[in-house]
Amino acid sequence: MRQRQCDFDLVVVGASFAGTATALAAAQSGLRVCVLERKHDPGHKLHTTGIIVKEAAERTLLNALPASMTHRVEQVRLYAPGLKQVALAAPGYYFLTTDTPAVMRWLASQLREHGVELRLGCAFTQARRCAEGWHVANAGMTRFLVGADGARSRVARRCGLGQVRQFLYGIEYEFPGARLAQPGALHCFISKRYAPGYIGWIAQNPDGIQAGLALRHDPAHARVPDIDGFLLRVGQVAGLPLRLAPGPTRAGLIPCSGPVWPLSRDGVILTGDAAGIVSPVTAGGIHSAWEHGWTVGRAIAAHVRDGGPSPERIAIDAAPRFRTKRALRWAYDRLQFDWPFDLLLHSPPLRWAAEQVYFHKRRG
Ligand SMILES: Cc1cc2nc3c(=O)[nH]c(=O)nc-3n(C[C@H](O)[C@H](O)[C@H](O)COP(=O)(O)OP(=O)(O)OC[C@H]3O[C@@H](n4cnc5c(N)ncnc54)[C@H](O)[C@@H]3O)c2cc1C
């Protein structure tokens, strides 16, 4: 039964992919939803490359993104540390690079169009449990609270939920207006020197180039990623125009240890990066954030409207465990060497393994 004394049925913290999916799913089922987003402009200060995999581009609301905001990439060019390269593709498969600031603003417009009360420039600070649900500072009383507030979730800390403990750190330059020699490929670089624990990348987006790298984040021995050295080393081979001056920088932590525990309790649920729902191998989190957020939003709506099963339980069950990918992450963190990639890049087993990572279960 819905309790009318609450200001909202659901308050969501964070207006990025997970928060938008949660809020839209709930609002489409008739719930009163408020989203708190601390940024004044959702397109500012991004910390994602914003590449969307085919499944998300076709099977979620992201399929309604205006074409002008996306650029289709059908090939991955994988470079060994010595810069030997191999082209990978799967029939019918593609990624979309994006004009990410425009995408984030478009998501905000979708929230408003669907009747969600979006409060921009409004940070979540505190929440207190009470008989009706949660009292959330800056929002009021709500039956359910969802933390979609990223890798360093304040909702998790304030509400006594699990926190992400292991991260990659990614940093990226944007080169507005620039064009790659091969804009139809995502260029990925293996290098223990520049990107220990992950890779570097260069990609064309609808209105420029993005180039970045990510590495294992060790707070005790944090090092500044040498993105300039990386681009000097690989820029030419990937067709990056010479003497480009970088524009805005994107940077951030990427959870890489699987879902947090506990992920939910008594009317409060984490989703997306806040819940640790990011692939520990590819570091892709947009699709999983969207899917989990959507499931959580639907479950809350079913519970509030019809007394459906516990959304807290559904949120836990729907969180991907990434067991194999966590094992691969463990091995890569400890056993990464450059020479096998230089030696074996063109060999069928390495090619097969690379295609599994980029296109696993994604053919056709
Ligand atoms: C450098 C980098 C590149 C990446 N590239 C890709 C990629 O190409 N493809 C891919 O699939 N994944 C990528 N990822 C991962 C992906 O970006 C995340 O998994 C995804 O953005 C998760 O979405 P989310 O909604 O859970 O959290 P986030 O996108 O982190 O959004 C959290 C939101 O909450 C808001 N917020 C935080 N605290 C508060 C507060 N106290 N009050 C109110 N609002 C708050 C933030 O402002 C933000 O809008 C990348 C990550 C990084 C760091």
Coordinates of C-alpha atoms and ligand atoms in Angstrom, one line a residue:
M1 CA 0.0 0.0 0.0
R2 CA 1.3 3.4 -0.9
Q3 CA 1.9 5.7 2.2
R4 CA 0.7 9.2 1.2
Q5 CA 2.4 10.9 4.1
C6 CA 5.7 10.6 2.2
D7 CA 6.8 13.4 -0.1
F8 CA 8.1 10.8 -2.6
D9 CA 7.8 7.1 -3.2
L10 CA 11.5 7.1 -4.3
V11 CA 14.4 9.4 -3.9
V12 CA 17.4 8.6 -6.2
V13 CA 20.8 10.1 -5.7
G14 CA 22.7 10.7 -8.9
A15 CA 21.4 11.6 -12.4
S16 CA 23.9 9.5 -14.5
F17 CA 23.1 6.1 -16.1
A18 CA 22.1 4.1 -13.1
G19 CA 20.1 6.9 -11.4
T20 CA 18.3 7.8 -14.6
A21 CA 17.3 4.2 -15.3
T22 CA 16.0 3.7 -11.8
A23 CA 14.0 6.9 -11.8
L24 CA 12.5 6.4 -15.2
A25 CA 11.5 2.8 -14.6
A26 CA 9.8 3.9 -11.3
A27 CA 8.2 7.0 -12.8
Q28 CA 6.9 5.1 -15.8
S29 CA 5.0 2.9 -13.3
G30 CA 3.4 5.9 -11.7
L31 CA 5.6 6.5 -8.7
R32 CA 6.5 10.0 -7.4
V33 CA 10.2 10.2 -7.9
C34 CA 12.8 12.8 -7.0
V35 CA 16.4 12.8 -8.2
L36 CA 19.1 14.7 -6.4
E37 CA 22.2 15.5 -8.6
R38 CA 25.0 17.6 -7.1
K39 CA 26.1 19.0 -10.4
H40 CA 24.4 22.1 -11.8
D41 CA 24.9 20.8 -15.3
P42 CA 24.9 17.0 -15.8
G43 CA 27.2 17.4 -18.8
H44 CA 30.0 19.0 -16.7
K45 CA 33.0 17.3 -15.2
L46 CA 32.5 13.9 -16.7
H47 CA 34.4 10.8 -15.6
T48 CA 33.5 8.4 -18.4
T49 CA 34.5 7.8 -21.9
G50 CA 30.9 7.2 -22.6
I51 CA 31.2 4.2 -25.0
I52 CA 27.9 2.3 -25.2
V53 CA 27.9 -1.3 -26.1
K54 CA 25.5 -2.6 -28.8
E55 CA 23.2 -4.3 -26.2
A56 CA 22.6 -1.1 -24.4
A57 CA 22.3 0.9 -27.6
E58 CA 19.5 -1.4 -28.8
R59 CA 17.7 -2.8 -25.8
T60 CA 17.5 0.2 -23.5
L61 CA 16.1 3.7 -23.7
L62 CA 19.5 4.7 -24.9
N63 CA 18.3 3.4 -28.3
A64 CA 16.3 6.7 -28.5
L65 CA 19.5 8.8 -28.3
P66 CA 19.6 11.3 -31.2
A67 CA 21.9 10.1 -34.0
S68 CA 23.9 13.3 -33.8
M69 CA 25.1 12.3 -30.3
T70 CA 26.7 9.0 -31.3
H71 CA 29.4 7.6 -33.6
R72 CA 29.4 4.0 -34.7
V73 CA 32.6 1.9 -34.2
E74 CA 32.7 -1.6 -35.7
Q75 CA 36.3 -2.7 -35.2
V76 CA 38.8 -2.9 -32.3
R77 CA 42.4 -2.5 -33.2
L78 CA 44.4 -4.1 -30.4
Y79 CA 48.1 -3.1 -30.1
A80 CA 50.7 -5.1 -28.3
P81 CA 53.3 -3.2 -26.1
G82 CA 55.7 -3.2 -29.1
L83 CA 52.9 -1.7 -31.2
K84 CA 52.3 -4.7 -33.4
Q85 CA 48.5 -4.6 -34.1
V86 CA 45.6 -6.9 -34.9
A87 CA 42.1 -6.0 -36.1
L88 CA 39.2 -7.6 -34.2
A89 CA 35.5 -7.5 -35.2
A90 CA 32.4 -9.6 -34.8
P91 CA 29.7 -9.7 -37.5
G92 CA 26.9 -7.2 -36.6
Y93 CA 28.6 -6.0 -33.5
Y94 CA 29.4 -2.4 -32.8
F95 CA 30.1 0.2 -30.1
L96 CA 28.8 3.8 -30.0
T97 CA 31.1 6.5 -28.9
T98 CA 29.2 9.5 -27.8
D99 CA 29.1 13.2 -27.4
T100 CA 28.9 12.4 -23.7
P101 CA 28.0 15.9 -22.3
A102 CA 25.1 16.0 -24.7
V103 CA 24.0 12.5 -23.6
M104 CA 24.0 13.4 -20.0
R105 CA 21.9 16.5 -20.7
W106 CA 19.5 14.3 -22.8
L107 CA 19.1 11.9 -19.9
A108 CA 18.2 14.8 -17.6
S109 CA 15.6 15.9 -20.2
Q110 CA 14.1 12.4 -20.2
L111 CA 13.7 12.5 -16.5
R112 CA 11.8 15.8 -16.7
E113 CA 9.7 14.6 -19.6
H114 CA 8.6 11.6 -17.5
G115 CA 7.5 13.7 -14.6
V116 CA 10.6 13.1 -12.3
E117 CA 11.4 16.0 -10.1
L118 CA 15.1 16.5 -10.9
R119 CA 16.9 18.8 -8.5
L120 CA 20.2 19.9 -10.0
G121 CA 22.9 21.5 -7.9
C122 CA 21.5 19.6 -5.0
A123 CA 23.8 17.2 -3.1
F124 CA 22.8 14.3 -0.9
T125 CA 24.3 14.9 2.5
Q126 CA 22.3 12.9 5.1
A127 CA 19.5 10.4 5.5
R128 CA 17.7 9.2 8.6
R129 CA 15.7 6.0 8.9
C130 CA 12.2 6.5 10.2
A131 CA 8.9 4.6 10.4
E132 CA 7.6 5.6 7.0
G133 CA 11.0 5.1 5.2
W134 CA 13.8 7.6 5.0
H135 CA 14.1 11.3 5.7
V136 CA 16.5 12.6 3.2
A137 CA 18.0 16.1 3.5
N138 CA 17.2 18.3 0.5
A139 CA 14.3 16.0 -0.5
G140 CA 12.1 15.1 2.4
M141 CA 10.3 11.9 3.3
T142 CA 10.5 8.9 1.0
R143 CA 9.6 5.3 1.1
F144 CA 12.7 4.2 -0.8
L145 CA 16.2 5.7 -1.2
V146 CA 18.5 4.6 -4.0
G147 CA 22.2 5.5 -4.1
A148 CA 23.3 5.8 -7.7
D149 CA 26.0 8.2 -6.7
G150 CA 29.1 6.6 -8.1
A151 CA 32.2 4.8 -7.0
R152 CA 32.6 6.8 -3.7
S153 CA 28.9 6.6 -2.7
R154 CA 27.9 8.8 0.1
V155 CA 24.6 7.0 0.4
A156 CA 26.5 3.8 1.1
R157 CA 28.5 5.5 3.8
R158 CA 25.6 7.3 5.5
C159 CA 23.2 4.3 5.4
G160 CA 25.7 1.7 6.5
L161 CA 25.9 -0.2 3.2
G162 CA 28.9 -1.9 1.6
Q163 CA 31.5 0.3 -0.1
V164 CA 33.7 -0.3 -3.1
R165 CA 37.3 -1.1 -2.0
Q166 CA 39.2 -1.8 -5.2
F167 CA 39.5 0.4 -8.2
L168 CA 41.1 1.2 -11.5
Y169 CA 41.9 4.9 -12.1
G170 CA 41.1 6.2 -15.5
I171 CA 42.2 9.5 -17.1
E172 CA 41.3 10.8 -20.5
Y173 CA 42.0 13.9 -22.8
E174 CA 39.4 15.2 -25.2
F175 CA 40.5 16.8 -28.5
P176 CA 37.5 18.7 -29.7
G177 CA 37.1 19.0 -33.5
A178 CA 40.0 16.5 -34.2
R179 CA 39.6 13.5 -36.5
L180 CA 41.4 10.2 -36.4
A181 CA 42.9 8.6 -39.6
Q182 CA 40.7 5.5 -38.9
P183 CA 37.6 6.8 -37.1
G184 CA 35.7 3.5 -37.4
A185 CA 38.0 1.6 -35.0
L186 CA 38.5 1.7 -31.2
H187 CA 42.3 1.7 -30.7
C188 CA 43.3 -0.2 -27.6
F189 CA 46.8 -0.5 -26.2
I190 CA 48.3 -3.1 -23.9
S191 CA 51.2 -1.7 -21.9
K192 CA 52.5 -2.6 -18.5
R193 CA 54.5 0.6 -18.4
Y194 CA 51.7 3.1 -19.1
A195 CA 48.5 1.1 -18.2
P196 CA 49.4 -1.6 -15.6
G197 CA 46.3 -3.6 -14.9
Y198 CA 44.2 -2.2 -17.8
I199 CA 44.7 -0.6 -21.2
G200 CA 45.0 2.7 -23.0
W201 CA 42.6 3.8 -25.8
I202 CA 42.0 6.3 -28.5
A203 CA 38.6 6.7 -30.1
Q204 CA 36.7 9.0 -32.4
N205 CA 33.5 10.5 -31.1
P206 CA 30.9 12.6 -33.0
D207 CA 32.8 15.8 -32.6
G208 CA 36.4 15.0 -31.6
I209 CA 38.9 12.4 -30.3
Q210 CA 39.1 10.9 -26.8
A211 CA 42.4 9.4 -25.7
G212 CA 43.0 7.9 -22.3
L213 CA 44.4 5.1 -20.1
A214 CA 43.5 3.4 -16.9
L215 CA 45.6 1.6 -14.4
R216 CA 45.2 -0.3 -11.1
H217 CA 44.6 2.2 -8.3
D218 CA 46.8 1.6 -5.3
P219 CA 46.1 4.3 -2.7
A220 CA 49.3 3.5 -0.8
H221 CA 51.4 3.9 -4.0
A222 CA 49.3 6.2 -6.1
R223 CA 51.1 7.4 -9.2
V224 CA 50.1 10.0 -11.7
P225 CA 49.3 8.3 -15.0
D226 CA 51.7 9.4 -17.7
I227 CA 49.1 10.1 -20.4
D228 CA 51.4 12.5 -22.2
G229 CA 54.1 9.9 -22.5
F230 CA 51.5 7.4 -23.6
L231 CA 50.3 9.6 -26.4
L232 CA 53.8 10.4 -27.5
R233 CA 54.4 6.7 -27.8
V234 CA 51.2 5.5 -29.5
G235 CA 49.7 8.7 -31.1
Q236 CA 51.3 8.3 -34.5
V237 CA 50.6 4.6 -35.0
A238 CA 46.9 5.2 -34.1
G239 CA 46.6 8.2 -36.5
L240 CA 46.3 10.9 -33.9
P241 CA 47.0 14.2 -35.7
L242 CA 50.3 15.8 -34.7
R243 CA 50.5 18.7 -32.3
L244 CA 47.0 18.6 -30.9
A245 CA 46.3 20.6 -27.8
P246 CA 44.1 18.7 -25.3
G247 CA 40.8 20.2 -24.2
P248 CA 38.9 19.1 -21.2
T249 CA 40.1 16.1 -19.1
R250 CA 37.9 13.3 -17.8
A251 CA 39.1 11.2 -14.9
G252 CA 37.7 8.9 -12.2
L253 CA 37.8 5.7 -10.2
I254 CA 36.4 2.5 -11.7
P255 CA 35.2 -0.2 -9.3
C256 CA 36.8 -3.5 -10.2
S257 CA 36.0 -6.0 -7.4
G258 CA 32.4 -6.9 -8.1
P259 CA 29.2 -6.0 -6.1
V260 CA 29.5 -4.6 -2.6
W261 CA 28.0 -6.2 0.4
P262 CA 25.5 -5.4 1.7
L263 CA 24.1 -3.8 -1.4
S264 CA 20.7 -3.0 0.2
R265 CA 18.8 -2.9 3.5
D266 CA 15.5 -1.6 4.9
G267 CA 14.3 0.7 2.1
V268 CA 17.8 1.8 0.8
I269 CA 19.5 0.2 -2.3
L270 CA 22.7 0.8 -4.2
T271 CA 23.0 0.6 -7.9
G272 CA 25.5 1.2 -10.7
D273 CA 29.1 2.1 -9.6
A274 CA 27.9 2.7 -6.1
A275 CA 27.0 -1.0 -6.0
G276 CA 30.3 -2.1 -7.7
I277 CA 28.4 -3.2 -10.8
V278 CA 31.2 -2.8 -13.3
S279 CA 33.0 -5.4 -15.3
P280 CA 36.3 -6.1 -13.6
V281 CA 37.9 -6.9 -17.0
T282 CA 36.5 -4.4 -19.5
A283 CA 35.8 -1.7 -16.9
G284 CA 32.5 -1.1 -18.8
G285 CA 29.8 0.0 -16.5
I286 CA 27.2 1.9 -18.5
H287 CA 25.2 -1.1 -19.7
S288 CA 25.2 -2.9 -16.3
A289 CA 24.4 0.3 -14.5
W290 CA 21.4 0.9 -16.7
E291 CA 20.1 -2.7 -16.5
H292 CA 20.5 -3.0 -12.7
G293 CA 19.0 0.5 -12.1
W294 CA 16.1 -0.3 -14.4
T295 CA 15.4 -3.6 -12.5
V296 CA 15.6 -1.8 -9.1
G297 CA 13.2 1.0 -10.3
R298 CA 10.7 -1.6 -11.6
A299 CA 10.9 -3.7 -8.4
I300 CA 10.3 -0.6 -6.2
A301 CA 7.3 0.3 -8.3
A302 CA 5.9 -3.2 -8.1
H303 CA 6.3 -3.2 -4.3
V304 CA 4.9 0.2 -3.7
R305 CA 1.9 -0.2 -6.0
D306 CA 1.0 -3.8 -5.6
G307 CA 2.9 -5.1 -2.6
G308 CA 5.3 -7.1 -4.8
P309 CA 8.4 -8.9 -3.5
S310 CA 11.2 -7.1 -1.6
P311 CA 13.1 -4.7 -3.9
E312 CA 16.0 -5.0 -1.6
R313 CA 16.2 -8.8 -2.3
I314 CA 15.7 -8.3 -6.1
A315 CA 18.5 -5.7 -6.2
I316 CA 20.9 -8.3 -4.7
D317 CA 19.8 -11.1 -6.9
A318 CA 20.0 -8.9 -10.1
A319 CA 23.6 -7.8 -9.4
P320 CA 26.0 -9.6 -11.7
R321 CA 28.7 -11.4 -9.6
F322 CA 31.4 -11.3 -12.4
R323 CA 33.0 -14.5 -10.9
T324 CA 35.1 -15.4 -14.0
K325 CA 36.0 -11.7 -14.7
R326 CA 37.1 -11.3 -11.1
A327 CA 39.4 -14.3 -11.4
L328 CA 40.8 -12.8 -14.7
R329 CA 41.3 -9.5 -12.9
W330 CA 43.1 -11.2 -10.1
A331 CA 45.4 -13.0 -12.6
Y332 CA 46.0 -9.9 -14.7
D333 CA 47.0 -7.8 -11.6
R334 CA 49.6 -10.3 -10.7
L335 CA 50.8 -11.9 -13.9
Q336 CA 50.8 -9.1 -16.5
F337 CA 53.8 -9.2 -18.7
D338 CA 54.4 -7.4 -22.0
W339 CA 56.3 -10.2 -23.8
P340 CA 53.5 -12.7 -24.3
F341 CA 51.4 -10.0 -26.1
D342 CA 54.4 -9.0 -28.3
L343 CA 55.1 -12.6 -29.1
L344 CA 51.6 -14.0 -29.5
L345 CA 49.4 -11.2 -30.7
H346 CA 48.6 -12.8 -34.0
S347 CA 48.2 -16.3 -32.6
P348 CA 44.7 -17.9 -32.7
P349 CA 44.5 -18.4 -28.9
L350 CA 45.3 -14.8 -28.1
R351 CA 43.0 -13.5 -30.8
W352 CA 40.3 -15.8 -29.5
A353 CA 40.8 -14.5 -25.9
A354 CA 40.7 -10.9 -27.0
E355 CA 37.5 -11.4 -29.0
Q356 CA 36.0 -13.0 -25.9
V357 CA 36.8 -9.9 -23.9
Y358 CA 35.5 -7.5 -26.4
F359 CA 32.6 -9.4 -28.0
H360 CA 31.8 -12.4 -25.7
K361 CA 28.2 -13.5 -26.3
R362 CA 27.7 -10.6 -28.5
R363 CA 27.8 -12.0 -31.9
G364 CA 25.0 -11.4 -34.4
Ligands
LIG1 C1 37.7 7.4 -17.2 C2 36.6 6.4 -17.3 C3 36.1 5.9 -18.5 C4 35.1 5.1 -18.6 N1 34.6 4.7 -19.8 C5 33.6 3.8 -19.9 C6 33.0 3.5 -21.2 O1 33.5 4.0 -22.2 N2 32.0 2.6 -21.2 C7 31.4 2.1 -20.1 O2 30.4 1.3 -20.2 N3 31.9 2.4 -18.9 C8 32.9 3.3 -18.8 N4 33.3 3.7 -17.5 C9 32.6 3.3 -16.4 C10 31.2 4.0 -16.4 O3 31.5 5.4 -16.6 C11 30.5 3.9 -15.1 O4 30.4 2.5 -14.8 C12 29.1 4.5 -15.2 O5 29.2 5.9 -15.4 C13 28.3 4.2 -13.9 O6 27.2 5.0 -13.9 P1 26.5 5.4 -12.5 O7 25.3 6.1 -12.8 O8 26.5 4.3 -11.6 O9 27.6 6.4 -11.8 P2 28.2 7.7 -12.2 O10 28.3 7.8 -13.7 O11 29.5 7.8 -11.5 O12 27.3 8.9 -11.7 C14 27.1 9.2 -10.4 C15 26.3 10.5 -10.3 O13 26.0 10.8 -9.0 C16 26.3 12.2 -8.7 N5 26.6 12.3 -7.3 C17 27.7 11.8 -6.6 N6 27.6 12.1 -5.3 C18 26.5 12.8 -5.2 C19 25.8 13.4 -4.0 N7 26.4 13.3 -2.8 N8 24.7 14.0 -4.2 C20 24.1 14.1 -5.4 N9 24.6 13.6 -6.6 C21 25.8 12.9 -6.4 C22 27.5 12.5 -9.6 O14 27.6 13.9 -9.9 C23 27.1 11.7 -10.9 O15 26.2 12.4 -11.7 C24 34.4 4.6 -17.4 C25 34.8 5.1 -16.2 C26 35.9 6.0 -16.1 C27 36.3 6.5 -14.8

